[in-house]
GROMACS .gro file of C-alpha atoms in nm:
model
   80
    1MET     CA    1  -2.526  -1.958   1.530
    2PHE     CA    2  -2.221  -1.766   1.656
    3LYS     CA    3  -2.215  -1.724   2.034
    4GLY     CA    4  -1.869  -1.579   2.089
    5VAL     CA    5  -1.533  -1.746   2.093
    6SER     CA    6  -1.578  -1.933   2.420
    7GLY     CA    7  -1.908  -2.095   2.314
    8VAL     CA    8  -1.806  -2.210   1.970
    9LYS     CA    9  -1.765  -2.580   1.904
   10GLU     CA   10  -1.594  -2.606   1.566
   11ILE     CA   11  -1.868  -2.438   1.364
   12PHE     CA   12  -1.640  -2.410   1.063
   13GLU     CA   13  -1.672  -2.749   0.900
   14SER     CA   14  -1.750  -2.702   0.531
   15GLU     CA   15  -1.502  -2.822   0.269
   16ARG     CA   16  -1.498  -2.577  -0.021
   17ILE     CA   17  -1.123  -2.568  -0.071
   18ASP     CA   18  -0.993  -2.891  -0.217
   19ASP     CA   19  -0.642  -3.034  -0.259
   20GLU     CA   20  -0.614  -2.904  -0.616
   21THR     CA   21  -0.690  -2.549  -0.504
   22ILE     CA   22  -0.428  -2.567  -0.230
   23GLU     CA   23  -0.174  -2.701  -0.478
   24TYR     CA   24  -0.255  -2.418  -0.722
   25VAL     CA   25  -0.227  -2.151  -0.451
   26GLY     CA   26   0.106  -2.300  -0.345
   27ILE     CA   27   0.232  -2.278  -0.702
   28LEU     CA   28   0.115  -1.917  -0.737
   29ALA     CA   29   0.280  -1.823  -0.406
   30LYS     CA   30   0.592  -2.024  -0.499
   31LEU     CA   31   0.566  -2.228  -0.181
   32LYS     CA   32   0.677  -2.585  -0.126
   33LEU     CA   33   0.427  -2.714   0.128
   34THR     CA   34   0.446  -3.043   0.310
   35LYS     CA   35   0.136  -3.259   0.323
   36ALA     CA   36   0.070  -3.142   0.682
   37GLU     CA   37   0.108  -2.777   0.578
   38ARG     CA   38  -0.132  -2.828   0.284
   39GLU     CA   39  -0.392  -2.983   0.515
   40LYS     CA   40  -0.359  -2.698   0.766
   41ALA     CA   41  -0.383  -2.438   0.488
   42LYS     CA   42  -0.693  -2.609   0.348
   43LYS     CA   43  -0.859  -2.613   0.689
   44ASP     CA   44  -0.766  -2.248   0.754
   45MET     CA   45  -0.897  -2.132   0.414
   46ASN     CA   46  -1.225  -2.315   0.468
   47LYS     CA   47  -1.259  -2.147   0.808
   48MET     CA   48  -1.201  -1.806   0.647
   49LEU     CA   49  -1.469  -1.869   0.386
   50ASP     CA   50  -1.715  -1.987   0.652
   51TYR     CA   51  -1.648  -1.674   0.857
   52ILE     CA   52  -1.706  -1.453   0.552
   53ASP     CA   53  -2.038  -1.634   0.497
   54MET     CA   54  -2.134  -1.553   0.857
   55LEU     CA   55  -2.050  -1.185   0.801
   56ASN     CA   56  -2.259  -1.185   0.482
   57GLU     CA   57  -2.562  -1.292   0.687
   58LEU     CA   58  -2.553  -0.973   0.896
   59ASP     CA   59  -2.830  -0.722   0.831
   60THR     CA   60  -2.652  -0.400   0.733
   61SER     CA   61  -2.952  -0.232   0.570
   62GLU     CA   62  -2.966   0.032   0.846
   63VAL     CA   63  -2.592   0.100   0.843
   64GLU     CA   64  -2.476   0.409   0.657
   65PRO     CA   65  -2.180   0.338   0.424
   66LEU     CA   66  -1.845   0.452   0.560
   67PHE     CA   67  -1.587   0.572   0.312
   68ASN     CA   68  -1.305   0.650   0.554
   69VAL     CA   69  -1.265   0.597   0.925
   70LEU     CA   70  -1.057   0.913   0.965
   71PRO     CA   71  -1.180   1.263   0.890
   72GLY     CA   72  -1.047   1.365   0.550
   73GLU     CA   73  -0.900   1.708   0.495
   74ASN     CA   74  -0.725   1.855   0.196
   75VAL     CA   75  -0.360   1.885   0.294
   76PHE     CA   76  -0.248   2.049  -0.030
   77ARG     CA   77  -0.118   2.404  -0.027
   78GLU     CA   78  -0.151   2.674  -0.286
   79ASP     CA   79   0.113   2.681  -0.559
   80VAL     CA   80   0.341   2.985  -0.523
   0.00000   0.00000   0.00000
């Protein structure tokens, strides 16, 4: 399905975020959005959800869980 950025022809087309949801998010974020801004936000949120769905389709059964990308060391010192 996903062939890289250059080969993608608007694969994100589902409509899961509706006008009411955008209005509610705007209220929570205390934003006054124009109609054009609401439409763009709705389209962007739908794209994000579609991308997350694509990531959920990946087979990660052979991938060992990673807790931290950096090596962790105890940096505490002894109390004196």
